[in-house]
Coordinates of C-alpha atoms in Angstrom, one line a residue:
M1 CA -32.0 32.8 6.8
A2 CA -31.1 28.9 6.7
D3 CA -28.1 29.5 8.9
R4 CA -30.4 31.4 11.4
M5 CA -32.7 28.5 11.4
W6 CA -29.5 25.9 11.9
R7 CA -28.8 27.8 14.9
W8 CA -32.3 27.8 16.0
L9 CA -32.3 23.9 15.8
L10 CA -29.4 23.8 17.8
T11 CA -30.4 25.8 20.7
L12 CA -33.9 24.0 20.8
F13 CA -31.8 20.8 21.1
F14 CA -30.0 22.3 23.9
F15 CA -33.2 23.6 25.7
L16 CA -34.7 20.1 25.4
L17 CA -31.5 18.4 26.9
A18 CA -30.9 20.9 29.6
S19 CA -34.5 20.4 31.1
A20 CA -34.6 16.3 30.9
A21 CA -31.3 16.5 32.9
A22 CA -32.7 19.3 35.4
Q23 CA -35.9 16.7 35.9
A24 CA -33.1 14.1 36.9
Q25 CA -32.0 16.2 39.9
P26 CA -33.4 16.2 43.0
V27 CA -35.0 19.1 44.1
L28 CA -35.7 18.6 47.8
V29 CA -37.6 21.8 48.5
S30 CA -37.6 23.5 52.0
A31 CA -34.5 21.3 52.6
D32 CA -33.3 23.7 55.4
M33 CA -36.6 22.5 57.7
R34 CA -35.8 18.7 56.9
Q35 CA -34.4 16.2 59.0
A36 CA -30.5 16.2 58.0
V37 CA -27.1 15.7 59.4
D38 CA -24.9 19.3 59.7
L39 CA -22.2 19.0 57.9
D40 CA -21.1 22.9 58.3
G41 CA -18.2 23.5 60.8
A42 CA -14.4 22.4 60.8
W43 CA -13.1 21.4 56.9
N44 CA -9.6 20.8 55.8
W45 CA -8.8 22.8 52.9
S46 CA -5.9 22.5 50.3
V47 CA -5.3 25.0 47.5
D48 CA -5.0 23.3 44.1
P49 CA -3.5 26.5 41.5
Y50 CA -2.7 24.0 38.9
R51 CA -5.8 21.7 39.4
D52 CA -3.3 18.5 39.6
G53 CA -6.1 16.8 41.6
L54 CA -8.6 16.5 39.0
S55 CA -5.8 15.9 35.9
G56 CA -2.0 14.8 35.3
F57 CA 0.4 17.5 33.7
H58 CA -0.6 15.3 30.3
G59 CA -4.5 15.8 30.3
G60 CA -5.0 12.1 31.9
E61 CA -6.3 11.2 35.1
A62 CA -4.5 12.3 37.9
A63 CA -1.9 10.4 39.3
P64 CA -2.7 8.9 43.3
G65 CA -0.5 10.8 44.8
H66 CA -2.3 14.1 43.5
R67 CA -6.2 13.0 43.9
R68 CA -7.5 15.0 46.7
Y69 CA -10.6 12.9 46.8
D70 CA -9.0 9.1 47.4
D71 CA -10.4 7.6 50.7
I72 CA -7.0 7.3 52.3
D73 CA -4.9 8.7 55.2
T74 CA -1.8 9.3 53.2
T75 CA 0.4 9.7 55.7
A76 CA -0.3 6.3 57.4
A77 CA 0.1 4.8 53.7
M78 CA 3.7 6.4 53.2
H79 CA 4.9 5.2 56.7
A80 CA 3.4 1.6 55.5
D81 CA 5.2 1.4 51.9
P82 CA 8.3 3.2 51.8
K83 CA 8.1 3.5 47.6
A84 CA 4.7 5.5 48.4
L85 CA 4.3 8.9 47.4
Y86 CA 1.7 11.5 47.8
E87 CA 2.1 15.2 47.5
Y88 CA -0.9 16.0 49.6
D89 CA -2.7 14.6 53.0
M90 CA -6.2 16.4 53.8
D91 CA -6.6 15.2 57.0
R92 CA -3.5 17.0 58.0
S93 CA -4.2 20.2 55.8
P94 CA -5.3 23.5 57.4
V95 CA -8.8 23.4 59.2
V96 CA -11.1 26.3 58.5
H97 CA -15.0 26.6 59.4
L98 CA -17.5 26.5 56.4
P99 CA -19.2 27.8 55.0
Q100 CA -17.2 31.0 54.2
S101 CA -15.5 32.1 50.8
F102 CA -11.7 31.1 50.4
V103 CA -11.0 34.6 50.3
T104 CA -10.9 34.9 53.9
H105 CA -9.0 31.5 54.2
S106 CA -5.6 33.2 54.9
P107 CA -4.0 36.9 54.0
D108 CA -2.4 34.6 50.9
M109 CA -6.0 34.0 49.6
R110 CA -7.3 37.6 49.3
R111 CA -6.6 37.8 45.5
Y112 CA -6.8 33.7 44.5
N113 CA -8.8 32.5 42.1
G114 CA -9.3 28.6 41.1
L115 CA -9.4 25.4 42.3
V116 CA -9.7 24.6 46.2
W117 CA -10.5 21.0 48.0
Y118 CA -12.4 20.7 50.9
Q119 CA -12.6 17.9 53.0
R120 CA -13.9 16.5 56.4
H121 CA -15.1 13.0 58.3
F122 CA -18.7 12.6 59.3
A123 CA -20.7 9.3 60.9
V124 CA -24.0 8.3 60.2
H125 CA -25.8 5.4 61.2
S126 CA -28.4 4.6 58.2
K127 CA -31.6 2.6 58.7
P128 CA -33.4 0.5 56.1
G129 CA -35.4 2.0 54.1
E130 CA -33.7 5.8 54.1
R131 CA -32.2 7.4 51.5
A132 CA -29.4 10.3 52.1
F133 CA -28.5 13.2 49.6
L134 CA -25.6 15.5 50.1
R135 CA -27.3 18.9 49.6
F136 CA -25.1 22.3 49.5
G137 CA -26.8 26.0 49.4
A138 CA -24.3 27.0 47.2
V139 CA -20.9 26.4 45.6
D140 CA -18.7 28.9 43.7
Y141 CA -18.5 28.2 40.9
H142 CA -17.9 24.7 39.8
A143 CA -18.2 21.9 42.2
Y144 CA -17.0 18.2 42.1
V145 CA -17.8 16.1 44.7
Y146 CA -16.7 12.5 46.3
V147 CA -17.9 10.6 49.0
N148 CA -15.4 7.8 50.3
G149 CA -13.0 8.1 47.2
N150 CA -16.3 8.0 44.6
F151 CA -17.2 10.8 42.2
V152 CA -20.7 11.5 42.9
G153 CA -21.6 14.5 40.7
E154 CA -20.6 18.1 39.9
H155 CA -22.6 21.4 39.5
L156 CA -21.9 24.7 37.8
G157 CA -23.0 28.0 39.1
G158 CA -22.2 29.6 42.4
F159 CA -25.1 30.8 43.9
T160 CA -28.2 28.0 43.8
P161 CA -28.8 25.0 45.4
F162 CA -27.8 21.4 44.3
A163 CA -28.2 17.9 45.6
C164 CA -26.8 14.6 45.1
E165 CA -27.9 11.3 46.1
V166 CA -25.1 9.2 48.0
T167 CA -27.6 6.7 50.0
S168 CA -25.5 3.4 48.2
L169 CA -21.9 5.0 48.8
L170 CA -22.6 5.5 52.4
R171 CA -20.5 3.1 55.4
D172 CA -22.4 2.7 59.0
G173 CA -19.7 4.8 60.7
D174 CA -17.0 6.9 59.4
N175 CA -17.6 8.6 56.2
R176 CA -15.3 11.0 53.9
I177 CA -16.5 13.7 51.7
T178 CA -14.4 16.0 49.5
V179 CA -15.7 18.7 47.5
G180 CA -13.3 20.7 44.7
A181 CA -14.8 24.2 44.6
D182 CA -13.4 25.8 41.6
S183 CA -14.4 29.8 41.3
E184 CA -12.4 30.6 37.7
R185 CA -15.0 30.9 35.2
T186 CA -14.9 31.9 31.6
A187 CA -16.7 34.0 28.8
A188 CA -19.6 31.1 28.5
D189 CA -20.5 31.1 32.2
V190 CA -23.2 33.0 34.4
P191 CA -22.1 35.2 35.2
P192 CA -19.2 35.8 33.3
V193 CA -15.7 36.8 34.2
V194 CA -16.5 40.3 34.2
T195 CA -19.0 41.8 37.1
D196 CA -18.7 44.5 39.4
W197 CA -18.5 42.3 42.5
E198 CA -15.9 40.5 44.7
N199 CA -15.6 37.0 43.0
Y200 CA -16.0 34.8 46.2
G201 CA -15.0 31.3 45.7
G202 CA -15.4 28.0 48.0
I203 CA -18.1 26.4 50.0
T204 CA -20.2 29.9 50.8
R205 CA -23.7 28.4 52.3
P206 CA -24.5 25.3 54.2
V207 CA -23.9 21.6 53.9
S208 CA -26.3 18.9 54.9
L209 CA -26.8 15.3 54.5
V210 CA -30.6 15.1 53.9
I211 CA -32.6 11.9 55.6
T212 CA -35.6 10.8 53.5
P213 CA -38.0 7.6 53.4
A214 CA -37.7 5.6 50.0
T215 CA -40.2 7.5 48.7
Y216 CA -40.1 11.1 49.7
I217 CA -41.8 14.6 48.7
D218 CA -39.2 16.5 46.4
D219 CA -40.7 19.4 45.5
A220 CA -44.1 21.0 47.0
W221 CA -45.4 24.4 46.0
V222 CA -48.1 25.9 47.7
R223 CA -49.5 29.6 46.9
L224 CA -52.8 31.5 46.1
T225 CA -54.6 31.7 43.2
R226 CA -55.0 35.3 41.4
D227 CA -58.9 34.2 41.9
G228 CA -58.6 33.5 45.4
R229 CA -58.1 29.6 45.9
I230 CA -55.2 27.8 47.5
A231 CA -53.2 25.8 44.9
A232 CA -50.9 22.7 45.5
T233 CA -48.1 20.9 43.3
V234 CA -46.5 17.9 44.7
K235 CA -44.1 15.7 43.5
L236 CA -42.7 12.3 44.9
D237 CA -39.7 10.5 44.2
G238 CA -39.1 6.9 44.8
P239 CA -40.5 3.4 44.3
G240 CA -43.6 4.3 45.7
A241 CA -44.5 7.7 44.2
A242 CA -47.4 6.5 41.6
A243 CA -51.0 6.3 43.0
R244 CA -49.7 7.5 46.3
E245 CA -52.3 9.7 48.6
V246 CA -51.1 13.5 49.4
R247 CA -52.5 15.4 51.9
V248 CA -51.8 19.1 52.2
R249 CA -52.7 20.3 55.9
I250 CA -52.7 23.9 57.3
P251 CA -53.5 23.1 60.8
S252 CA -54.2 26.5 62.1
L253 CA -57.1 26.9 59.7
G254 CA -58.4 23.8 59.8
F255 CA -57.4 23.2 56.2
V256 CA -56.9 20.2 54.4
L257 CA -56.3 19.6 50.8
T258 CA -56.0 15.8 49.3
G259 CA -55.2 13.8 46.4
R260 CA -53.3 10.6 44.5
T261 CA -50.3 11.1 42.5
S262 CA -50.4 10.2 39.0
A263 CA -47.9 7.5 37.2
D264 CA -45.4 10.2 37.3
G265 CA -45.5 10.6 41.0
T266 CA -47.2 14.3 40.5
W267 CA -50.3 16.0 41.7
N268 CA -52.2 19.3 41.0
G269 CA -55.0 20.0 43.7
V270 CA -56.8 23.4 44.1
A271 CA -59.7 24.5 47.1
P272 CA -61.6 27.2 48.2
A273 CA -58.9 29.5 50.5
P274 CA -60.7 28.9 54.1
R275 CA -62.6 31.5 55.7
G276 CA -60.1 33.2 57.9
L277 CA -57.0 33.3 55.9
R278 CA -55.2 36.7 56.1
R279 CA -53.2 37.7 53.2
W280 CA -49.8 38.3 53.5
S281 CA -48.1 41.7 53.1
P282 CA -45.8 44.4 54.1
E283 CA -47.8 45.7 57.1
D284 CA -49.1 42.2 58.0
P285 CA -46.7 39.6 57.2
A286 CA -48.8 36.5 58.1
L287 CA -47.0 33.2 58.0
Y288 CA -48.8 29.5 57.9
D289 CA -47.3 26.4 59.4
L290 CA -47.8 23.9 56.6
R291 CA -47.8 20.2 56.3
V292 CA -47.3 18.1 53.2
E293 CA -47.8 14.2 53.9
A294 CA -47.2 11.5 51.7
G295 CA -46.6 8.1 52.5
D296 CA -43.7 7.9 55.3
D297 CA -43.2 11.3 54.7
V298 CA -43.9 14.6 56.2
L299 CA -42.4 17.9 55.0
K300 CA -42.6 20.9 57.0
D301 CA -42.6 24.4 55.8
R302 CA -44.1 28.1 56.8
V303 CA -45.6 29.7 54.1
G304 CA -47.4 33.3 53.2
F305 CA -50.6 33.8 50.9
R306 CA -50.7 36.7 48.7
T307 CA -51.4 37.8 45.2
I308 CA -49.2 39.7 43.0
Q309 CA -50.6 40.9 39.2
V310 CA -50.2 44.2 37.0
R311 CA -53.2 46.2 35.6
G312 CA -52.6 48.5 33.1
Q313 CA -49.5 50.9 34.6
D314 CA -50.3 49.6 38.7
I315 CA -49.1 47.0 40.4
L316 CA -51.4 45.0 42.3
L317 CA -50.7 43.6 45.8
N318 CA -53.5 41.6 47.0
G319 CA -55.8 43.2 44.6
R320 CA -54.8 47.0 45.4
P321 CA -52.0 49.3 44.2
V322 CA -48.9 49.2 46.1
F323 CA -46.0 51.5 45.3
L324 CA -42.6 49.6 45.9
R325 CA -40.4 51.9 48.5
G326 CA -36.9 49.7 47.8
V327 CA -33.7 49.3 47.6
N328 CA -30.5 47.3 46.4
I329 CA -28.9 44.9 48.3
H330 CA -25.4 42.4 48.3
A331 CA -26.8 40.0 50.9
E332 CA -23.7 38.5 51.7
E333 CA -21.5 41.4 51.7
F334 CA -21.8 41.9 55.4
G335 CA -19.0 43.6 57.8
G336 CA -16.0 45.1 57.0
D337 CA -14.2 41.8 56.0
P338 CA -17.0 39.7 53.8
T339 CA -16.9 36.2 52.9
R340 CA -20.0 35.6 51.7
D341 CA -21.5 33.9 54.6
I342 CA -25.0 35.4 55.7
T343 CA -26.0 34.2 59.1
P344 CA -29.9 34.6 60.0
A345 CA -29.0 37.0 62.4
A346 CA -26.7 38.7 59.6
A347 CA -29.8 38.5 57.3
R348 CA -32.3 40.0 59.5
A349 CA -30.1 43.2 60.6
L350 CA -29.8 43.9 56.7
L351 CA -33.4 43.6 55.8
T352 CA -34.6 45.4 59.4
E353 CA -32.4 48.1 58.5
A354 CA -34.1 48.4 54.9
K355 CA -37.4 48.0 56.7
Q356 CA -37.4 50.3 59.6
G357 CA -34.6 52.6 58.8
L358 CA -35.7 53.6 54.8
H359 CA -39.3 52.8 55.6
A360 CA -38.9 50.2 52.7
N361 CA -41.4 48.0 52.0
F362 CA -39.0 46.2 48.9
V363 CA -35.8 45.1 48.2
R364 CA -34.1 43.9 45.5
L365 CA -31.8 40.8 45.9
A366 CA -28.8 41.6 43.5
H367 CA -27.4 40.5 41.0
Y368 CA -28.0 36.7 41.9
P369 CA -30.1 34.6 43.8
H370 CA -29.6 35.3 47.7
P371 CA -29.4 32.3 50.4
E372 CA -32.5 30.8 51.9
T373 CA -31.8 32.9 55.1
M374 CA -32.4 36.5 53.0
L375 CA -35.4 34.7 51.9
R376 CA -37.1 33.4 55.3
A377 CA -36.1 36.7 56.9
A378 CA -38.0 38.6 54.3
D379 CA -40.9 36.5 54.7
E380 CA -40.8 37.1 58.4
L381 CA -40.0 41.0 58.5
G382 CA -42.8 41.8 55.7
L383 CA -40.6 43.3 52.7
L384 CA -41.4 42.4 49.0
V385 CA -38.8 41.2 46.6
W386 CA -36.8 40.8 43.6
S387 CA -34.9 38.1 42.5
E388 CA -32.7 37.2 40.0
I389 CA -30.1 35.4 38.0
P390 CA -26.6 36.6 37.3
V391 CA -27.2 37.3 33.2
Y392 CA -25.1 40.0 33.5
W393 CA -23.2 42.3 31.1
Q394 CA -21.1 40.2 28.4
V395 CA -22.6 37.1 28.8
D396 CA -22.0 35.0 25.5
F397 CA -25.7 35.0 24.7
A398 CA -25.3 33.2 20.9
Q399 CA -23.7 30.4 23.6
P400 CA -26.2 27.3 23.5
K401 CA -24.2 26.0 26.7
T402 CA -24.7 29.7 28.0
L403 CA -28.3 29.7 27.9
E404 CA -28.4 26.0 29.2
I405 CA -26.3 27.2 32.4
A406 CA -28.9 30.2 32.5
R407 CA -32.2 28.0 32.4
Q408 CA -30.6 25.7 35.1
M409 CA -29.6 28.2 37.5
Q410 CA -33.4 30.2 36.9
R411 CA -34.8 26.7 37.5
E412 CA -33.0 25.8 40.7
S413 CA -33.5 29.5 42.5
I414 CA -37.5 29.2 41.2
L415 CA -38.2 25.8 42.6
R416 CA -36.3 26.6 45.6
D417 CA -38.0 30.0 46.2
R418 CA -41.4 29.6 44.7
N419 CA -43.1 28.9 48.5
R420 CA -41.6 32.1 49.6
A421 CA -44.4 34.7 49.7
S422 CA -41.9 37.9 49.8
I423 CA -40.8 37.2 46.3
I424 CA -42.9 38.9 43.5
L425 CA -40.6 39.4 40.8
W426 CA -38.5 37.2 38.6
S427 CA -35.4 39.0 37.3
V428 CA -34.3 37.3 34.0
G429 CA -30.8 39.9 33.4
N430 CA -29.3 43.0 34.1
E431 CA -27.9 45.8 31.7
T432 CA -27.5 43.1 29.1
P433 CA -26.9 44.9 25.3
V434 CA -29.4 44.4 22.8
S435 CA -28.9 42.0 20.1
D436 CA -30.4 39.6 18.2
A437 CA -28.7 37.1 20.2
R438 CA -29.6 38.1 23.6
N439 CA -33.4 39.1 22.8
A440 CA -33.8 35.4 21.8
F441 CA -31.8 34.2 25.0
L442 CA -34.1 36.6 27.4
R443 CA -37.2 35.5 26.0
S444 CA -36.2 31.9 26.2
L445 CA -35.7 32.8 30.3
V446 CA -39.1 34.5 30.6
A447 CA -41.1 31.7 29.2
N448 CA -39.1 29.6 31.4
A449 CA -39.7 31.8 34.3
R450 CA -43.7 31.3 33.7
A451 CA -43.6 28.0 33.1
L452 CA -42.1 27.1 36.5
D453 CA -44.3 29.9 38.3
D454 CA -47.1 31.7 36.7
S455 CA -47.9 33.3 40.1
R456 CA -45.2 35.9 39.6
L457 CA -44.0 38.7 37.5
V458 CA -41.1 38.8 34.7
T459 CA -39.0 41.8 34.9
A460 CA -35.5 42.8 33.7
A461 CA -33.0 45.5 34.3
L462 CA -32.7 47.3 31.3
L463 CA -30.9 50.2 29.5
S464 CA -32.5 52.9 27.9
G465 CA -31.4 55.6 25.3
R466 CA -31.6 59.4 25.7
K467 CA -31.9 62.3 23.2
G468 CA -31.7 65.4 24.5
N469 CA -33.8 65.6 27.7
V470 CA -36.1 62.8 26.4
Q471 CA -35.2 59.3 28.1
S472 CA -36.9 56.3 26.1
I473 CA -37.1 52.9 27.2
D474 CA -36.0 51.5 23.8
D475 CA -35.4 48.1 25.0
P476 CA -37.1 45.6 22.4
L477 CA -37.4 43.0 25.5
A478 CA -40.4 45.6 26.7
G479 CA -43.3 43.7 25.4
D480 CA -42.1 40.5 26.7
L481 CA -42.0 41.6 30.5
D482 CA -44.6 42.4 32.9
V483 CA -42.9 45.4 34.8
L484 CA -40.4 47.6 33.2
S485 CA -36.9 48.4 35.1
V486 CA -34.7 50.6 33.9
N487 CA -30.9 51.7 35.6
T488 CA -30.5 55.1 35.4
Y489 CA -27.1 57.1 36.7
S490 CA -27.8 60.6 35.2
G491 CA -25.4 63.0 36.9
W492 CA -23.1 60.2 38.2
Y493 CA -22.3 58.3 34.8
S494 CA -23.0 61.5 32.7
A495 CA -22.0 65.0 33.0
D496 CA -25.4 66.2 33.7
P497 CA -25.4 68.8 36.7
L498 CA -27.5 67.5 39.6
S499 CA -30.1 70.8 38.7
S500 CA -30.9 69.3 35.6
I501 CA -31.7 65.9 36.3
P502 CA -35.3 67.1 37.3
A503 CA -36.2 68.0 33.9
I504 CA -35.4 64.6 32.4
Q505 CA -38.7 63.1 30.9
W506 CA -39.3 59.4 30.7
R507 CA -41.3 57.4 27.6
E508 CA -42.3 54.0 27.5
P509 CA -43.3 52.1 24.0
V510 CA -46.0 50.3 26.2
A511 CA -48.0 51.0 29.0
K512 CA -46.7 49.1 32.0
P513 CA -46.0 49.8 35.6
L514 CA -42.0 51.1 35.6
I515 CA -39.2 50.6 38.4
F516 CA -36.2 52.2 38.8
S517 CA -33.9 49.5 39.4
E518 CA -31.0 51.1 40.0
F519 CA -29.9 54.6 40.6
G520 CA -27.0 56.0 42.8
A521 CA -23.9 57.7 43.3
D522 CA -20.7 56.9 45.3
A523 CA -19.7 58.7 48.7
L524 CA -16.8 57.7 50.8
A525 CA -18.7 57.9 54.7
G526 CA -16.8 60.5 56.5
Y527 CA -15.9 62.7 53.5
H528 CA -17.6 65.8 53.5
D529 CA -17.3 69.1 51.0
D530 CA -19.1 72.2 50.3
P531 CA -22.8 71.6 50.3
A532 CA -22.9 74.2 47.7
N533 CA -21.0 72.8 45.0
P534 CA -20.0 69.5 46.3
H535 CA -17.8 67.0 44.7
K536 CA -17.9 63.4 43.7
F537 CA -17.1 61.1 46.5
S538 CA -18.4 63.3 49.1
E539 CA -21.4 62.4 51.0
E540 CA -23.0 65.8 50.2
F541 CA -22.5 64.9 46.7
Q542 CA -24.3 62.0 47.0
A543 CA -27.2 63.3 49.2
E544 CA -28.0 65.9 46.5
Y545 CA -27.6 63.6 43.8
Y546 CA -30.3 61.5 45.7
R547 CA -32.5 64.6 46.2
Q548 CA -32.5 65.6 42.4
T549 CA -33.1 62.1 41.4
L550 CA -36.2 61.6 43.3
A551 CA -37.6 65.0 42.0
M552 CA -37.4 63.5 38.6
A553 CA -38.8 60.1 39.3
S554 CA -41.6 61.9 41.3
K555 CA -43.2 63.4 37.7
I556 CA -43.0 60.1 36.2
P557 CA -46.7 58.9 35.9
F558 CA -46.1 54.9 35.4
L559 CA -43.4 55.1 37.9
R560 CA -44.5 52.4 40.8
G561 CA -41.1 51.5 42.6
L562 CA -37.6 52.7 43.3
S563 CA -34.7 50.4 44.4
P564 CA -31.5 52.8 44.4
W565 CA -28.0 51.3 44.5
I566 CA -27.1 50.3 47.5
L567 CA -27.7 49.8 50.9
K568 CA -24.2 49.0 52.1
D569 CA -21.0 49.4 50.6
F570 CA -19.5 46.3 48.8
R571 CA -16.3 45.2 47.2
S572 CA -15.6 45.2 43.7
P573 CA -11.9 44.9 42.1
R574 CA -12.9 47.0 39.3
R575 CA -13.5 49.7 41.7
Q576 CA -9.7 51.3 42.4
H577 CA -9.6 54.9 43.3
P578 CA -6.6 55.2 46.0
I579 CA -8.5 57.7 48.1
Y580 CA -12.6 56.8 48.1
Q581 CA -12.4 53.4 46.9
Q582 CA -9.8 51.0 47.4
G583 CA -11.3 48.1 46.3
W584 CA -15.1 48.9 46.9
N585 CA -18.1 50.1 45.5
R586 CA -19.1 53.0 47.4
K587 CA -23.0 53.8 46.1
G588 CA -23.8 52.2 49.3
L589 CA -26.3 54.5 51.6
E590 CA -24.3 53.4 54.6
S591 CA -20.5 52.0 54.4
E592 CA -19.2 48.6 54.8
T593 CA -19.3 48.7 58.6
G594 CA -23.0 50.4 58.7
T595 CA -22.4 54.0 59.0
R596 CA -25.1 56.1 57.2
K597 CA -24.3 58.4 54.7
A598 CA -26.1 61.4 54.4
A599 CA -28.0 60.1 51.5
F600 CA -29.8 57.9 53.9
D601 CA -31.5 60.4 55.2
V602 CA -32.9 61.8 52.1
L603 CA -34.4 58.6 51.0
A604 CA -35.8 57.6 54.6
E605 CA -37.4 61.0 54.2
H606 CA -38.8 60.5 50.7
Y607 CA -40.0 57.1 51.7
R608 CA -41.7 58.0 54.8
A609 CA -43.9 60.7 52.8
I610 CA -44.7 58.1 50.5
E611 CA -45.6 55.6 53.0
Q612 CA -47.9 58.4 54.5
R613 CA -50.0 59.0 51.2
H614 CA -50.7 55.2 50.9

């Protein structure tokens, strides 16, 4: 008992330490709509497999001849001093255009896992009273950032944004930014080493230099409360953050909400929703231009207003029951040679295929926070979204450092996206084995999600137990969640004949809505077999698997959503069958290049029928 109490106290200490550190980091909400210097494009890069740019071979500080981040033209320095020795030259290293993963920088990098250095020059002419922040959409996995040879900061986690203030480090005119991107993960990281997707290291999302006034709007969250009012939460940062007037405007509705910040620069306000407000939904994805004003700063966004809640075993969107007709998506798996670079056009193409092709109203963006381009597109197209952090499989649940990473990642994800009307579910994990440590870990994340955003639902993709023909959701986390979700693969990862799947019965320990968060079967596009007795990996087997699984799902009275695995085939090094897989997970309803398989039409017809009934 004493040992367990000690471990609990130690974990609490790390919670508080992580929370205090997190609060000091800039949020820069809606950074993609702020005034900024675009730093995407051409960067020099240099591979560093032994990490000698970070430390010497005895473990001390790296020698000048190896430090990629020094603010120096190394070739010019060697010409000026015959005794000088530099074993790198970032200014003359190969060039790539970012964002993209380093796996596509050259054929030699396809299987590389480790540290890569990036560097570029940029010009800036700062004005008095301005602040400057380097903002990264994501760097996978461990980022080290330097400006003009000065260490700025580091960040863990390959899927969430981070920002570093560099106001005092910038020069008028030419500046040099250097970033080390280390993709290697350990058992203590989130996600851990083993996953079922490609490890795309590098600077994989946009980089910008965001310019703000001295006192600026760091965070602003505007939403519709469940009782039908508009609430606003605003956080200012800077010397004039206290006692400053704040205005929230929706010009097209004539809506204005005003208040004054407290001593810590925060303000919360609420007011009745204006007449004429159209609630956002998949059928009518109404968005409004939003302005948040404080002093010299104006923050712009485009937001929708809707409510989401649970009543018994129903999910209510804007007070009405909704059935989630969904599909899973790995967003940055786009094209035949993916590099984790998702453009706005690619995001719209993926989501349009789900909405128009499959008749979907819902997407599960797996298994990590997707880029802002996907969430903006979901808002515009009208797709409900499940967003999750990669607490996945073999997480070290007993490690306080791992929980600290997960909570920070969750915070960065929620604060970035809680203005997106499309998101209705925050997920805290996927297929995690039950243990006391795991239960405490996930319950901490559930509580954290609710503390950061009480307007949405919390879920997790759970495992379930089976005895005979009865499948029971026996996960102890069920009581902590708003919506239960289960991944089921009977008939693919089990020996069940496909014809027996509809007879499987489902039981849940609490009366809550259930989503089948995953189900699926692999098929190689173009491989066909006898429809009467198809083999696995054929399109016919996958199509029949869908028919029988959907028949099972139709018999579950508390099922309120489906998100089969997955829209498109995606890279996974663990999938190595030389004929059917070749490094790809083939559970896509489409091939990696967009060829529809037979199961696509099976699911589309099923969703069309549900859509017509509702």
